[in-house]
GROMACS .gro file of C-alpha atoms in nm:
model
  313
    1UNK     CA    1   7.957  27.634  15.503
    2UNK     CA    2   7.944  27.643  15.880
    3UNK     CA    3   7.635  27.463  16.006
    4UNK     CA    4   7.440  27.417  16.323
    5UNK     CA    5   7.244  27.091  16.318
    6UNK     CA    6   6.941  27.052  16.545
    7UNK     CA    7   6.769  26.722  16.618
    8UNK     CA    8   6.691  26.479  16.895
    9UNK     CA    9   6.555  26.132  16.805
   10UNK     CA   10   6.709  25.851  16.604
   11UNK     CA   11   6.538  25.981  16.288
   12UNK     CA   12   6.775  26.280  16.292
   13UNK     CA   13   7.092  26.071  16.321
   14UNK     CA   14   7.136  25.983  15.948
   15UNK     CA   15   7.129  26.353  15.857
   16UNK     CA   16   7.384  26.434  16.126
   17UNK     CA   17   7.615  26.159  16.007
   18UNK     CA   18   7.572  26.256  15.642
   19UNK     CA   19   7.655  26.622  15.705
   20UNK     CA   20   7.946  26.531  15.932
   21UNK     CA   21   8.092  26.334  15.641
   22UNK     CA   22   8.045  26.623  15.394
   23UNK     CA   23   8.273  26.913  15.310
   24UNK     CA   24   8.070  27.141  15.539
   25UNK     CA   25   8.169  27.220  15.895
   26UNK     CA   26   7.933  27.146  16.183
   27UNK     CA   27   7.997  27.418  16.439
   28UNK     CA   28   7.756  27.270  16.694
   29UNK     CA   29   7.475  27.022  16.742
   30UNK     CA   30   7.159  27.141  16.916
   31UNK     CA   31   6.952  26.874  17.090
   32UNK     CA   32   6.714  26.835  17.379
   33UNK     CA   33   6.840  26.755  17.732
   34UNK     CA   34   6.871  26.398  17.865
   35UNK     CA   35   6.546  26.230  17.969
   36UNK     CA   36   6.470  25.935  18.202
   37UNK     CA   37   6.466  25.608  18.006
   38UNK     CA   38   6.384  25.248  18.088
   39UNK     CA   39   6.234  25.096  18.398
   40UNK     CA   40   6.506  25.243  18.616
   41UNK     CA   41   6.446  25.588  18.463
   42UNK     CA   42   6.814  25.650  18.395
   43UNK     CA   43   6.888  25.996  18.254
   44UNK     CA   44   6.993  25.930  17.896
   45UNK     CA   45   7.116  26.173  17.627
   46UNK     CA   46   6.921  26.188  17.302
   47UNK     CA   47   7.036  25.963  17.016
   48UNK     CA   48   7.161  26.278  16.840
   49UNK     CA   49   7.366  26.381  17.144
   50UNK     CA   50   7.521  26.036  17.166
   51UNK     CA   51   7.625  26.038  16.800
   52UNK     CA   52   7.752  26.395  16.821
   53UNK     CA   53   7.978  26.292  17.109
   54UNK     CA   54   8.097  25.992  16.907
   55UNK     CA   55   8.182  26.228  16.619
   56UNK     CA   56   8.355  26.476  16.849
   57UNK     CA   57   8.109  26.757  16.776
   58UNK     CA   58   8.019  27.034  17.025
   59UNK     CA   59   7.672  26.984  17.174
   60UNK     CA   60   7.421  27.241  17.297
   61UNK     CA   61   7.144  27.085  17.508
   62UNK     CA   62   6.828  27.290  17.545
   63UNK     CA   63   6.457  27.217  17.578
   64UNK     CA   64   6.376  27.532  17.382
   65UNK     CA   65   6.560  27.791  17.178
   66UNK     CA   66   6.537  28.091  17.408
   67UNK     CA   67   6.738  28.414  17.401
   68UNK     CA   68   7.042  28.250  17.561
   69UNK     CA   69   7.051  27.963  17.309
   70UNK     CA   70   7.000  28.209  17.024
   71UNK     CA   71   7.293  28.413  17.153
   72UNK     CA   72   7.514  28.108  17.167
   73UNK     CA   73   7.422  28.014  16.809
   74UNK     CA   74   7.496  28.371  16.698
   75UNK     CA   75   7.843  28.345  16.852
   76UNK     CA   76   7.911  28.042  16.634
   77UNK     CA   77   7.880  28.261  16.323
   78UNK     CA   78   7.704  27.991  16.120
   79UNK     CA   79   7.585  28.010  15.760
   80UNK     CA   80   7.291  27.769  15.786
   81UNK     CA   81   7.086  27.583  16.040
   82UNK     CA   82   6.961  27.230  15.962
   83UNK     CA   83   6.681  27.089  16.174
   84UNK     CA   84   6.535  26.737  16.187
   85UNK     CA   85   6.284  26.655  16.460
   86UNK     CA   86   6.444  26.875  16.723
   87UNK     CA   87   6.122  26.887  16.921
   88UNK     CA   88   6.071  27.260  16.978
   89UNK     CA   89   5.972  27.561  16.770
   90UNK     CA   90   6.216  27.835  16.672
   91UNK     CA   91   6.121  28.199  16.716
   92UNK     CA   92   6.197  28.473  16.465
   93UNK     CA   93   6.523  28.582  16.632
   94UNK     CA   94   6.660  28.227  16.611
   95UNK     CA   95   6.535  28.179  16.256
   96UNK     CA   96   6.722  28.490  16.144
   97UNK     CA   97   7.051  28.407  16.317
   98UNK     CA   98   7.221  28.189  16.049
   99UNK     CA   99   7.300  28.382  15.728
  100UNK     CA  100   7.079  28.154  15.520
  101UNK     CA  101   6.824  28.080  15.790
  102UNK     CA  102   6.723  27.721  15.863
  103UNK     CA  103   6.618  27.427  15.647
  104UNK     CA  104   6.397  27.151  15.787
  105UNK     CA  105   6.362  26.786  15.687
  106UNK     CA  106   5.997  26.686  15.713
  107UNK     CA  107   5.870  26.335  15.652
  108UNK     CA  108   5.571  26.409  15.429
  109UNK     CA  109   5.485  26.546  15.087
  110UNK     CA  110   5.410  26.897  15.206
  111UNK     CA  111   5.164  27.058  15.248
  112UNK     CA  112   5.019  26.719  15.346
  113UNK     CA  113   5.064  26.614  15.707
  114UNK     CA  114   5.209  26.927  15.861
  115UNK     CA  115   5.281  26.860  16.227
  116UNK     CA  116   5.454  26.630  16.472
  117UNK     CA  117   5.351  26.284  16.344
  118UNK     CA  118   5.347  26.283  15.962
  119UNK     CA  119   5.464  25.924  15.918
  120UNK     CA  120   5.234  25.782  16.184
  121UNK     CA  121   4.931  25.964  16.044
  122UNK     CA  122   5.011  25.863  15.685
  123UNK     CA  123   5.046  25.496  15.778
  124UNK     CA  124   4.733  25.506  15.994
  125UNK     CA  125   4.544  25.648  15.696
  126UNK     CA  126   4.657  25.360  15.476
  127UNK     CA  127   4.863  25.582  15.244
  128UNK     CA  128   5.095  25.400  15.005
  129UNK     CA  129   5.318  25.693  14.913
  130UNK     CA  130   5.473  25.990  15.090
  131UNK     CA  131   5.792  26.198  15.056
  132UNK     CA  132   6.097  26.331  15.239
  133UNK     CA  133   6.080  26.709  15.200
  134UNK     CA  134   6.336  26.980  15.277
  135UNK     CA  135   6.196  27.330  15.315
  136UNK     CA  136   6.290  27.672  15.446
  137UNK     CA  137   6.183  27.703  15.807
  138UNK     CA  138   5.941  27.987  15.882
  139UNK     CA  139   5.743  28.079  16.192
  140UNK     CA  140   5.426  27.909  16.064
  141UNK     CA  141   5.415  27.533  16.121
  142UNK     CA  142   5.583  27.344  15.832
  143UNK     CA  143   5.467  27.613  15.589
  144UNK     CA  144   5.791  27.737  15.430
  145UNK     CA  145   5.889  27.709  15.063
  146UNK     CA  146   6.023  27.373  14.947
  147UNK     CA  147   6.377  27.316  14.819
  148UNK     CA  148   6.345  26.946  14.735
  149UNK     CA  149   6.113  26.650  14.784
  150UNK     CA  150   6.198  26.283  14.734
  151UNK     CA  151   5.902  26.043  14.684
  152UNK     CA  152   5.891  25.741  14.913
  153UNK     CA  153   5.679  25.425  14.874
  154UNK     CA  154   5.533  25.295  15.200
  155UNK     CA  155   5.577  24.920  15.250
  156UNK     CA  156   5.222  24.786  15.313
  157UNK     CA  157   5.349  24.565  15.597
  158UNK     CA  158   5.590  24.811  15.760
  159UNK     CA  159   5.518  24.984  16.090
  160UNK     CA  160   5.546  25.359  16.125
  161UNK     CA  161   5.875  25.311  16.308
  162UNK     CA  162   6.017  25.106  16.023
  163UNK     CA  163   5.895  25.355  15.762
  164UNK     CA  164   6.046  25.647  15.954
  165UNK     CA  165   6.382  25.472  15.987
  166UNK     CA  166   6.396  25.412  15.612
  167UNK     CA  167   6.280  25.765  15.532
  168UNK     CA  168   6.547  25.909  15.762
  169UNK     CA  169   6.815  25.756  15.539
  170UNK     CA  170   6.649  25.888  15.223
  171UNK     CA  171   6.596  26.229  15.380
  172UNK     CA  172   6.961  26.260  15.482
  173UNK     CA  173   7.060  26.253  15.114
  174UNK     CA  174   6.798  26.513  15.027
  175UNK     CA  175   6.928  26.740  15.302
  176UNK     CA  176   7.286  26.700  15.179
  177UNK     CA  177   7.187  26.797  14.824
  178UNK     CA  178   7.000  27.104  14.946
  179UNK     CA  179   7.286  27.216  15.171
  180UNK     CA  180   7.528  27.179  14.878
  181UNK     CA  181   7.290  27.380  14.661
  182UNK     CA  182   7.261  27.661  14.913
  183UNK     CA  183   7.640  27.668  14.942
  184UNK     CA  184   7.698  27.706  14.568
  185UNK     CA  185   7.395  27.926  14.506
  186UNK     CA  186   7.205  27.677  14.288
  187UNK     CA  187   6.928  27.591  14.536
  188UNK     CA  188   6.585  27.745  14.484
  189UNK     CA  189   6.273  27.707  14.695
  190UNK     CA  190   5.913  27.720  14.570
  191UNK     CA  191   5.595  27.783  14.765
  192UNK     CA  192   5.394  27.482  14.877
  193UNK     CA  193   5.098  27.401  14.654
  194UNK     CA  194   4.774  27.238  14.763
  195UNK     CA  195   4.543  27.219  15.061
  196UNK     CA  196   4.735  27.162  15.387
  197UNK     CA  197   4.648  26.873  15.614
  198UNK     CA  198   4.772  26.824  15.968
  199UNK     CA  199   4.946  26.543  16.158
  200UNK     CA  200   4.903  26.610  16.530
  201UNK     CA  201   5.111  26.419  16.782
  202UNK     CA  202   4.960  26.081  16.867
  203UNK     CA  203   4.822  26.008  17.212
  204UNK     CA  204   4.783  25.687  17.410
  205UNK     CA  205   4.416  25.681  17.312
  206UNK     CA  206   4.516  25.682  16.944
  207UNK     CA  207   4.652  25.334  17.008
  208UNK     CA  208   4.310  25.185  17.084
  209UNK     CA  209   4.207  24.950  16.802
  210UNK     CA  210   3.849  24.941  16.675
  211UNK     CA  211   3.779  24.601  16.522
  212UNK     CA  212   3.446  24.724  16.387
  213UNK     CA  213   3.647  24.887  16.107
  214UNK     CA  214   3.744  24.696  15.789
  215UNK     CA  215   4.053  24.475  15.800
  216UNK     CA  216   4.259  24.713  15.584
  217UNK     CA  217   4.187  25.002  15.821
  218UNK     CA  218   4.262  24.797  16.134
  219UNK     CA  219   4.590  24.674  15.986
  220UNK     CA  220   4.691  25.029  15.889
  221UNK     CA  221   4.601  25.155  16.236
  222UNK     CA  222   4.812  24.891  16.412
  223UNK     CA  223   5.108  24.965  16.184
  224UNK     CA  224   5.067  25.340  16.223
  225UNK     CA  225   5.083  25.349  16.602
  226UNK     CA  226   5.374  25.103  16.627
  227UNK     CA  227   5.602  25.145  16.814
  228UNK     CA  228   5.453  25.462  16.964
  229UNK     CA  229   5.209  25.504  17.130
  230UNK     CA  230   5.141  25.134  17.068
  231UNK     CA  231   4.829  24.953  16.948
  232UNK     CA  232   4.616  24.788  17.214
  233UNK     CA  233   4.285  24.624  17.292
  234UNK     CA  234   4.137  24.449  17.595
  235UNK     CA  235   4.054  24.085  17.645
  236UNK     CA  236   3.818  24.113  17.937
  237UNK     CA  237   4.012  24.320  18.190
  238UNK     CA  238   4.352  24.238  18.040
  239UNK     CA  239   4.517  24.498  17.822
  240UNK     CA  240   4.695  24.343  17.524
  241UNK     CA  241   4.943  24.529  17.304
  242UNK     CA  242   4.916  24.436  16.937
  243UNK     CA  243   5.268  24.455  16.798
  244UNK     CA  244   5.233  24.303  16.453
  245UNK     CA  245   4.947  24.208  16.222
  246UNK     CA  246   4.913  24.082  15.865
  247UNK     CA  247   4.641  24.073  15.604
  248UNK     CA  248   4.520  23.723  15.526
  249UNK     CA  249   4.676  23.580  15.208
  250UNK     CA  250   4.384  23.490  14.983
  251UNK     CA  251   4.327  23.415  14.616
  252UNK     CA  252   3.992  23.589  14.623
  253UNK     CA  253   3.815  23.309  14.437
  254UNK     CA  254   3.493  23.129  14.540
  255UNK     CA  255   3.701  22.836  14.668
  256UNK     CA  256   3.882  23.071  14.910
  257UNK     CA  257   3.613  23.233  15.125
  258UNK     CA  258   3.716  23.446  15.419
  259UNK     CA  259   3.628  23.294  15.756
  260UNK     CA  260   3.330  23.461  15.919
  261UNK     CA  261   3.424  23.623  16.250
  262UNK     CA  262   3.248  23.895  16.446
  263UNK     CA  263   3.456  24.208  16.509
  264UNK     CA  264   3.716  24.130  16.776
  265UNK     CA  265   3.634  23.759  16.793
  266UNK     CA  266   3.936  23.526  16.802
  267UNK     CA  267   4.003  23.191  16.640
  268UNK     CA  268   4.303  22.976  16.552
  269UNK     CA  269   4.328  22.858  16.193
  270UNK     CA  270   4.621  22.692  16.022
  271UNK     CA  271   4.851  22.778  16.312
  272UNK     CA  272   4.765  23.149  16.297
  273UNK     CA  273   4.555  23.364  16.530
  274UNK     CA  274   4.276  23.543  16.347
  275UNK     CA  275   4.072  23.835  16.477
  276UNK     CA  276   3.744  23.945  16.324
  277UNK     CA  277   3.689  24.287  16.169
  278UNK     CA  278   3.404  24.453  15.980
  279UNK     CA  279   3.473  24.250  15.665
  280UNK     CA  280   3.742  23.980  15.681
  281UNK     CA  281   3.969  23.852  15.958
  282UNK     CA  282   4.314  23.988  16.024
  283UNK     CA  283   4.613  23.781  16.133
  284UNK     CA  284   4.762  23.880  16.468
  285UNK     CA  285   5.130  23.783  16.462
  286UNK     CA  286   5.286  23.936  16.774
  287UNK     CA  287   5.123  24.046  17.098
  288UNK     CA  288   5.224  24.153  17.448
  289UNK     CA  289   4.978  24.089  17.730
  290UNK     CA  290   5.002  24.322  18.028
  291UNK     CA  291   5.293  24.232  18.256
  292UNK     CA  292   5.449  23.992  18.006
  293UNK     CA  293   5.704  24.005  17.728
  294UNK     CA  294   5.619  24.011  17.358
  295UNK     CA  295   5.517  23.670  17.226
  296UNK     CA  296   5.388  23.488  16.923
  297UNK     CA  297   5.017  23.564  16.905
  298UNK     CA  298   4.911  23.208  16.824
  299UNK     CA  299   5.113  23.073  17.120
  300UNK     CA  300   4.946  23.328  17.347
  301UNK     CA  301   4.603  23.224  17.220
  302UNK     CA  302   4.673  22.855  17.277
  303UNK     CA  303   4.761  22.940  17.636
  304UNK     CA  304   4.414  23.088  17.684
  305UNK     CA  305   4.246  22.750  17.637
  306UNK     CA  306   3.922  22.769  17.444
  307UNK     CA  307   3.870  23.087  17.241
  308UNK     CA  308   3.491  23.050  17.238
  309UNK     CA  309   3.338  23.380  17.346
  310UNK     CA  310   3.672  23.554  17.376
  311UNK     CA  311   3.666  23.896  17.210
  312UNK     CA  312   3.924  24.174  17.181
  313UNK     CA  313   3.760  24.511  17.235
   0.00000   0.00000   0.00000
């Protein structure tokens, strides 16, 4: 089949590579325009655009699929559109342009977590299991019938960025199977079942950590907003990014009591920096104070001198 593949971030790259290596023909790659990156704000193509160029594939750059982009896709005479995190909605005219419409790779067990940040929201919620789902794209948000869904276990220590990277590899194989099935006529899609939940895009404020929550919830929150928008708290007037945390290893017996720390209070114990939560302390492993590079959290704490009265809030 002739395909048009739409995507922008790194999470879409495994699918692009997998389809480029298949028996199907990629007529064009649709991605968003270059954006300023880094401190010098250098205009940089999307990861998908960079890989498409590496593979020698034609690239269409557009911030939205308007009438002109739809016309250009129609001229390609494609059988199927494949979309992974392109970053813009498709209107009815664009949806109807490929002969078989469009399929979408979504990183949740639909209808759970419809929206822009399914992995982040799942990790923030402390979920232990999700899925890579391929469905028929319709005008309603992530609501189309499902072709295939591959379960995925969430590593309890992994950040949302790490989970997404792993899921992107799994999802690429699911997409390839669905595309093959559509090509040979064996693929079937079934309506989503269950009560939908939403996964709105995260904001900077979503990164603020509340240490009055239990340790499990704080740990999940830090993981879920890493690397974007980034977990943070304040030590006095200093903003501190919290890049990595761990649950305390404990036997749970009476000889292994959890240290008593007020929410946000800091202490060094056994070479590790602990921060208090609503129940038991959490280990802070990697931090980045404002204006500095990322550093070992315990080393940062030792540089503060005494930790008496110092509280992250």
